[in-house]
Short mmCIF file of C-alpha atoms in Angstrom, two decimals:
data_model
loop_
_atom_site.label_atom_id
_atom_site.label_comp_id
_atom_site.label_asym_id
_atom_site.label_seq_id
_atom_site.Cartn_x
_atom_site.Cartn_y
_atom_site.Cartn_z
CA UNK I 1 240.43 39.55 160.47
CA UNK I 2 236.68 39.64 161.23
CA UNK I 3 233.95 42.35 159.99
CA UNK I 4 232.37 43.22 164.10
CA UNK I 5 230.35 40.36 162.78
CA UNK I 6 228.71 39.21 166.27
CA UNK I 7 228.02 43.23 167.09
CA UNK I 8 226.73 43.77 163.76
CA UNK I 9 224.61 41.35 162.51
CA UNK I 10 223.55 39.18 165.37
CA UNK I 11 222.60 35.70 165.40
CA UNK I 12 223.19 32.60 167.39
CA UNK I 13 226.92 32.16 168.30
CA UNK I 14 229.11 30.15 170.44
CA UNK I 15 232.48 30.72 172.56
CA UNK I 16 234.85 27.39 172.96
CA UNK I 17 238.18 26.77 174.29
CA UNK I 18 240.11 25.49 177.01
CA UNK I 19 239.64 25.98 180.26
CA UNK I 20 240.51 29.56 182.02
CA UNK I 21 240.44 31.37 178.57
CA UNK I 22 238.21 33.85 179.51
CA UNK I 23 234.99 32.74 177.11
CA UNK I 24 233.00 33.84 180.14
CA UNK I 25 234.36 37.55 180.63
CA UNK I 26 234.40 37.97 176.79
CA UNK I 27 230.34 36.92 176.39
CA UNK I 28 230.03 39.47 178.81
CA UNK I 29 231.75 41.93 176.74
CA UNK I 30 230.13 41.43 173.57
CA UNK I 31 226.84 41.23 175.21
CA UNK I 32 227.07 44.60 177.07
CA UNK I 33 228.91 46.19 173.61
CA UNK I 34 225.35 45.01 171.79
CA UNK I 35 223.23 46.12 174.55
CA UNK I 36 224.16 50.01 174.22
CA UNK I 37 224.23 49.51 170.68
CA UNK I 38 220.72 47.69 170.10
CA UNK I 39 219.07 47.49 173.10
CA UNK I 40 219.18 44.56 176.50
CA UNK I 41 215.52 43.23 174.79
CA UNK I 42 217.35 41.95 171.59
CA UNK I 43 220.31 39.84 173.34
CA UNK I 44 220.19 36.64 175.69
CA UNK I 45 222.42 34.49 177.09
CA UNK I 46 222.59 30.37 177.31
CA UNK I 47 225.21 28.49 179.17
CA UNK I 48 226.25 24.92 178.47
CA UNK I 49 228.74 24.61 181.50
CA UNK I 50 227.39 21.87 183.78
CA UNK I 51 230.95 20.14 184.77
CA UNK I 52 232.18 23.06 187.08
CA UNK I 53 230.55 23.97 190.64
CA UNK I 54 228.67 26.87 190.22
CA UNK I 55 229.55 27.31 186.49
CA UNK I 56 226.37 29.23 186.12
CA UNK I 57 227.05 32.23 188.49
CA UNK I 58 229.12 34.25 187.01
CA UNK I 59 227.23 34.70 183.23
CA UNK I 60 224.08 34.77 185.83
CA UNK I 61 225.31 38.22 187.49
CA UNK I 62 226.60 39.50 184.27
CA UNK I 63 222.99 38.85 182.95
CA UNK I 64 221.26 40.33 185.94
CA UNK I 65 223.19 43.00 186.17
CA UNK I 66 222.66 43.90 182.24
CA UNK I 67 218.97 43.09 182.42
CA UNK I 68 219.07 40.11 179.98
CA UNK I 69 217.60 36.74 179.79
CA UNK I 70 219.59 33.10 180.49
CA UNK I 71 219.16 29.44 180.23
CA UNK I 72 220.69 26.46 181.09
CA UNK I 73 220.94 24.10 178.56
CA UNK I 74 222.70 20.21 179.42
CA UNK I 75 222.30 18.57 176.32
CA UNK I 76 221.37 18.94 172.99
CA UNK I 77 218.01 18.57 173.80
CA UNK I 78 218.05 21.06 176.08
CA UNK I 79 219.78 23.59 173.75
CA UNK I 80 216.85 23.37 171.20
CA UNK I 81 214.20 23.92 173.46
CA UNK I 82 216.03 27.26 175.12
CA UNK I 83 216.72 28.33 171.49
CA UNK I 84 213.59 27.58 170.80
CA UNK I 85 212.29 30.15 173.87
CA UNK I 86 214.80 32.82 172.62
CA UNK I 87 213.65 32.96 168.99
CA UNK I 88 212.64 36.85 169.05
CA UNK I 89 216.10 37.77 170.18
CA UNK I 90 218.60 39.22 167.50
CA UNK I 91 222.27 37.91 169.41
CA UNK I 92 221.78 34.78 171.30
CA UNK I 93 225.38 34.05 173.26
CA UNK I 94 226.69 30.51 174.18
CA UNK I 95 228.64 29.79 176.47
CA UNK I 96 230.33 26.26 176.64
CA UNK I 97 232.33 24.49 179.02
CA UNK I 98 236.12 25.38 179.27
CA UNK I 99 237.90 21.87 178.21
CA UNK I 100 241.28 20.86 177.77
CA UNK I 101 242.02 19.96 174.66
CA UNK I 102 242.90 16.43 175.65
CA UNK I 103 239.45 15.50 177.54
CA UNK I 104 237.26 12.94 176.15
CA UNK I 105 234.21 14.91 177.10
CA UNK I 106 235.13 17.77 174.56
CA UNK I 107 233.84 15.79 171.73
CA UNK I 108 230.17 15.29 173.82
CA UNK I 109 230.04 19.19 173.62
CA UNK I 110 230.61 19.25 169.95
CA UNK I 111 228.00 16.97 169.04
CA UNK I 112 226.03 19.32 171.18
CA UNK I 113 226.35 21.92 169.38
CA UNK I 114 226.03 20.47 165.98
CA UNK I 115 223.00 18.18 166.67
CA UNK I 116 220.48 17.71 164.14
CA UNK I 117 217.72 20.18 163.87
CA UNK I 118 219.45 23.11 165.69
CA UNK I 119 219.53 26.25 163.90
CA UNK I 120 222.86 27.47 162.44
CA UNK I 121 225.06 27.93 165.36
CA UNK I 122 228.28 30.47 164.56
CA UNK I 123 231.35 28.98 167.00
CA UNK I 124 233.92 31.01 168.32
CA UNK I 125 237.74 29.52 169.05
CA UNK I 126 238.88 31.71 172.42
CA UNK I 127 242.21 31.10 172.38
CA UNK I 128 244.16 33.11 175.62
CA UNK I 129 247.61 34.43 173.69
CA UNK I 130 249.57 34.01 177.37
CA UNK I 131 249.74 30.18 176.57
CA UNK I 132 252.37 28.29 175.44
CA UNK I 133 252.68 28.00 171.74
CA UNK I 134 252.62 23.81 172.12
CA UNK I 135 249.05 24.38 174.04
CA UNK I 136 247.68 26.52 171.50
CA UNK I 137 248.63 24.21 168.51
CA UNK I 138 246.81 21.57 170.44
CA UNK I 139 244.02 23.80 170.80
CA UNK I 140 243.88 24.61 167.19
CA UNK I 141 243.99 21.21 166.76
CA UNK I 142 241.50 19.68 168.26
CA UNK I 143 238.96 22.67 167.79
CA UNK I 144 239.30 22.63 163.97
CA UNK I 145 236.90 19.35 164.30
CA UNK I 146 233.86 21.75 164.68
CA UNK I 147 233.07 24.20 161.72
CA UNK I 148 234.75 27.52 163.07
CA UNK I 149 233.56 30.94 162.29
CA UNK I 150 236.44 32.60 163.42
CA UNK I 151 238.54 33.09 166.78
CA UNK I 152 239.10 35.44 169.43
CA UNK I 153 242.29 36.17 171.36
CA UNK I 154 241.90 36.95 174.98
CA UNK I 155 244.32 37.76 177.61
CA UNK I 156 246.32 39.80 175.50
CA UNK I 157 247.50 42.11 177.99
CA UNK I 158 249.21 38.97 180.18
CA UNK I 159 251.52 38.30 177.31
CA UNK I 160 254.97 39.53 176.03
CA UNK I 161 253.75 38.26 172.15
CA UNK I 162 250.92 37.23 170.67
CA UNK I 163 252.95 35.74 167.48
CA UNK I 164 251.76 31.79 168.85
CA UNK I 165 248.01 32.65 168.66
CA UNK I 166 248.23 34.62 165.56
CA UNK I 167 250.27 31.86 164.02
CA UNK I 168 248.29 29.40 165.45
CA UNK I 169 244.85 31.43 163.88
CA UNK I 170 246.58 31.82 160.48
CA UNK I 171 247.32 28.22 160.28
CA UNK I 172 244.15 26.96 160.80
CA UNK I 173 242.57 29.62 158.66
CA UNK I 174 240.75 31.72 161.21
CA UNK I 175 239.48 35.05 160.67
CA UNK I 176 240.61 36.86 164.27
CA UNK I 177 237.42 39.07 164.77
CA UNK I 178 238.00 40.64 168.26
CA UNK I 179 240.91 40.53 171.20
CA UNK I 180 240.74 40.89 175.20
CA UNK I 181 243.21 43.05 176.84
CA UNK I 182 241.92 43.47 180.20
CA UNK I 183 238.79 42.43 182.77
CA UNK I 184 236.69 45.10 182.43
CA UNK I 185 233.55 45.13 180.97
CA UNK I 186 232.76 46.05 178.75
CA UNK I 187 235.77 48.38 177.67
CA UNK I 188 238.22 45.29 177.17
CA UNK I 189 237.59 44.28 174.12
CA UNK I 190 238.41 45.42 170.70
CA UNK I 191 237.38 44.75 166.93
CA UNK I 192 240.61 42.95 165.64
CA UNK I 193 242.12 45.13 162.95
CA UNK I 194 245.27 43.81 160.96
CA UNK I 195 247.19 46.78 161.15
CA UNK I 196 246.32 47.49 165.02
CA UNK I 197 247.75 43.91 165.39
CA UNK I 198 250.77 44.05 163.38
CA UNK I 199 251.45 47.91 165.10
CA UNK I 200 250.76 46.59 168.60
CA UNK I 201 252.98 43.21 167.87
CA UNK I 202 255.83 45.21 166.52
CA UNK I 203 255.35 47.40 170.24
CA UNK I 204 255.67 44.49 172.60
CA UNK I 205 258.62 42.86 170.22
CA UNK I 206 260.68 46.24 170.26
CA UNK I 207 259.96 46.47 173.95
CA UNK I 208 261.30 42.85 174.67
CA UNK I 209 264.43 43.05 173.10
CA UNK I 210 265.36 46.12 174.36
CA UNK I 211 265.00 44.68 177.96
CA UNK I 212 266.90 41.81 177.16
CA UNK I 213 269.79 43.86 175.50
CA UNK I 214 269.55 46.58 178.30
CA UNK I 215 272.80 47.35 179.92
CA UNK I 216 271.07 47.62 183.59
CA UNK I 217 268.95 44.28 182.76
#
C-alpha cells in the first residue's frame, strides 16, 4: 500500500484509466482532502480531456466551487506552459482522458505526459474494482507502459469483491495508495491500509457466500 503520499507531500501527479473510472470524482476528492489540510492557495487543477463534449465542466465546478485554479492543457506543449503558470503551487492534479485500453489514441496521451522537459510527473492507475477481471488485466496491461507511481481503486462500493483489482495491482507491482467507496466529496475516499483491505475483503466474501448458500436464496 501507499504512504497518503499525494495528501502528504504534494507534487505534480496524474490520474489515468479507462473510461467511466471515476479519475474525475477522485481528483476532486484528493483536492478538497488537501485543501482543509493545507490550504485552496497551495493546490490547482489541469485537465487533459479534450476528446469528450464538455469534458472540462465537471473538474471546472469542482474547482469553482473549492476556490482553486484550472487549465486546459491539449498537448504536451500545452502541459508545460500551464505547469509552468502553476509553479508556486504545492499539489498540482491531472486529469487525463478516460481511454479504453484498446484505443490507439491512449499512447498520444502517454507521450504527453512523459515529453521531454516536463517536470517529474507522479501517474496514478484508477482502476474501478466493479469491472470484469479480463478488463482490468487489460488495463494493467496496457498502463504498465507509463512509469506508475501507484494505483487507486474506485467504485468499491458497486462491487461484491475487489480480489480482480487487488490481484490485478499486485501483479503489476502497484502500491494501492487510496480507494473510492462512494460519490461524495470529499468523504469517499480512504488511505488504503492492508489490513482495512484484507478485513473489508474477508466482509464482502463471508457475505456472498452466505447468500448463495442461504436456504430462502
Amino acid at each position: 500500500v501507499g504512504e497518503n503520499e499525494i495528501i502528504a507531500k504534494g507534487g505534480i501527479v496524474a490520474l489515468v484509466g479507462a473510461t467511466g473510472v471515476g479519475k474525475t470524482t477522485t481528483i476532486a476528492k484528493l483536492t478538497a482532502r488537501y485543501t482543509l489540510k493545507h490550504g485552496a492557495h497551495r493546490v490547482a487543477l489541469i485537465t487533459t480531456d479534450n476528446y469528450r463534449v464538455a469534458a472540462h465542466e465537471q473538474l471546472r465546478s469542482y474547482a469553482r466551487i473549492m476556490g482553486v485554479p484550472m487549465r486546459v492543457a491539449g498537448d504536451a506543449d500545452s502541459l508545460r506552459e500551464a505547469l509552468d503558470s502553476l509553479q508556486d503551487k504545492e499539489l498540482i492534479l491531472i486529469d487525463t482522458a478516460g481511454m479504453s485500453q484498446r484505443d490507439m489514441l491512449l499512447n498520444k496521451q502517454f507521450a504527453m505526459l512523459q515529453a521531454k522537459g516536463l517536470p517529474p510527473i507522479k501517474t496514478y492507475l484508477t482502476l474501478a474494482t466493479n469491472c470484469q477481471r479480463g478488463v482490468l488485466t487489460e488495463t494493467g496491461d496496457k498502463f504498465k507502459e507509463m512509469k506508475l507511481a501507484g494505483c487507486i481503486l474506485t467504485k468499491v462500493d458497486e462491487t461484491t469483491s475487489m480480489g480482480g483489482a487487488i490481484t490485478v495491482a499486485v501483479e503489476n507491482d502497484l502500491p494501492i495508495s487510496y480507494f473510492c467507496d462512494g460519490q461524495q466529496v470529499p468523504e469517499d475516499i480512504h488511505m488504503a491500509r492492508a489490513h482495512s483491505i484484507v478485513r473489508s475483503e474477508e466482509r464482502r466474501v463471508g457475505k456472498e457466500c452466505r447468500s448463495r448458500w442461504s436456504p430462502y436464496h
